[in-house]
Amino acid sequence: YFLDTIISFISQKKTTLDPLLGKGLADSLADRLDNERVFPRYLIGLLVFLGLLGTFWGLSQTITSIAHLIQNMPSDEAGSANFFSLLKESLHSPLAGMGTAFSPSRFGLGGSLLVGFLELQVGHAYGRFLNEADLYLTTCSYSKDKDVAIASAPLGYLQALLTRNVECIDHL
């Protein structure tokens, strides 16, 4: 609804905005877009948490099965002959626990990296969109007072202009 209102307002051919209104629209648009980016950040944290939770669950299974293996070790010489075959069969459970420990870790880490990368790309797209919207709203703005026009210019544009001036002076 908000974007439709802005688009219909600025899509008129001869629209001129007050510089402060244009700046307010750009700030409001940035706030609304930032509020939409909360879910990926939550999902990244949730994936990391689930990975850690699975790791601790698997490690607890491993420790429990190793304790069970140690308790069932033969202590007499007759059982020592079959010790290695018993050990081989009994190590299946601790290794399954280790698999349970590492699988959620990989899933959580991989998932959080993937969602983080996608969120980073969306963040860059949001930034480009906001810069373009801010530039468009600035060009639609008018001011007869030069101080107000300079104060309403996009900060990134002013920073780039100053950087370019410094580079030119250094080059001279």
Short mmCIF file of C-alpha atoms in Angstrom, two decimals, residues 33-120:
data_model
loop_
_atom_site.label_atom_id
_atom_site.label_comp_id
_atom_site.label_asym_id
_atom_site.label_seq_id
_atom_site.Cartn_x
_atom_site.Cartn_y
_atom_site.Cartn_z
CA LEU A 33 12.44 -2.24 3.65
CA ASP A 34 14.68 -2.81 6.68
CA ASN A 35 11.71 -4.18 8.62
CA GLU A 36 11.14 -6.73 5.86
CA ARG A 37 14.68 -8.09 6.26
CA VAL A 38 14.19 -9.39 9.82
CA PHE A 39 13.14 -12.93 8.87
CA PRO A 40 16.39 -13.98 7.10
CA ARG A 41 18.42 -12.81 10.09
CA TYR A 42 16.17 -14.81 12.39
CA LEU A 43 16.48 -17.86 10.10
CA ILE A 44 20.30 -17.65 10.14
CA GLY A 45 20.34 -17.67 13.93
CA LEU A 46 17.80 -20.49 14.06
CA LEU A 47 19.87 -22.67 11.72
CA VAL A 48 23.00 -22.14 13.79
CA PHE A 49 21.08 -22.93 16.99
CA LEU A 50 19.59 -26.11 15.53
CA GLY A 51 23.04 -27.19 14.34
CA LEU A 52 24.46 -26.74 17.83
CA LEU A 53 21.49 -28.47 19.41
CA GLY A 54 21.94 -31.47 17.08
CA THR A 55 25.65 -31.55 17.85
CA PHE A 56 25.06 -31.73 21.59
CA TRP A 57 22.34 -34.36 21.09
CA GLY A 58 24.70 -36.54 19.02
CA LEU A 59 27.57 -36.09 21.47
CA SER A 60 25.35 -37.10 24.36
CA GLN A 61 24.34 -40.25 22.42
CA THR A 62 28.01 -40.98 21.76
CA ILE A 63 29.03 -40.58 25.40
CA THR A 64 26.13 -42.73 26.56
CA SER A 65 26.96 -45.53 24.13
CA ILE A 66 30.69 -45.42 25.00
CA ALA A 67 29.80 -45.68 28.69
CA HIS A 68 27.58 -48.67 27.87
CA LEU A 69 30.44 -50.23 25.85
CA ILE A 70 32.90 -49.82 28.73
CA GLN A 71 30.46 -51.33 31.22
CA ASN A 72 29.96 -54.42 29.04
CA MET A 73 33.65 -55.12 28.42
CA PRO A 74 34.68 -58.58 29.47
CA SER A 75 37.03 -58.69 32.42
CA ASP A 76 37.95 -62.36 32.38
CA GLU A 77 40.43 -64.10 30.10
CA ALA A 78 37.77 -66.20 28.34
CA GLY A 79 35.97 -63.08 27.18
CA SER A 80 39.22 -61.48 26.07
CA ALA A 81 39.43 -63.77 23.07
CA ASN A 82 36.22 -62.36 21.65
CA PHE A 83 37.05 -58.84 22.82
CA PHE A 84 37.85 -57.40 19.38
CA SER A 85 34.78 -58.85 17.73
CA LEU A 86 32.65 -57.52 20.61
CA LEU A 87 34.41 -54.14 20.34
CA LYS A 88 33.81 -54.04 16.60
CA GLU A 89 30.09 -54.71 17.04
CA SER A 90 29.74 -52.32 19.97
CA LEU A 91 31.39 -49.35 18.24
CA HIS A 92 28.46 -49.05 15.83
CA SER A 93 26.37 -47.11 18.34
CA PRO A 94 29.04 -44.50 19.27
CA LEU A 95 29.84 -43.93 15.60
CA ALA A 96 26.14 -43.43 14.85
CA GLY A 97 26.06 -40.85 17.65
CA MET A 98 29.04 -39.06 16.09
CA GLY A 99 27.21 -39.05 12.76
CA THR A 100 24.22 -37.51 14.49
CA ALA A 101 26.54 -34.92 16.04
CA PHE A 102 28.22 -33.84 12.81
CA SER A 103 25.25 -33.97 10.42
CA PRO A 104 23.25 -31.16 12.08
CA SER A 105 26.42 -29.11 12.43
CA ARG A 106 27.04 -29.29 8.70
CA PHE A 107 23.38 -28.63 7.95
CA GLY A 108 23.21 -25.65 10.30
CA LEU A 109 26.48 -24.15 9.13
CA GLY A 110 25.77 -24.72 5.44
CA GLY A 111 22.20 -23.47 5.72
CA SER A 112 23.20 -20.37 7.64
CA LEU A 113 25.97 -19.61 5.13
CA LEU A 114 23.56 -20.02 2.22
CA VAL A 115 20.83 -17.89 3.79
CA GLY A 116 23.46 -15.35 4.87
CA PHE A 117 24.82 -15.11 1.32
CA LEU A 118 21.31 -14.68 -0.09
CA GLU A 119 20.53 -12.06 2.57
CA LEU A 120 23.74 -10.25 1.63
#
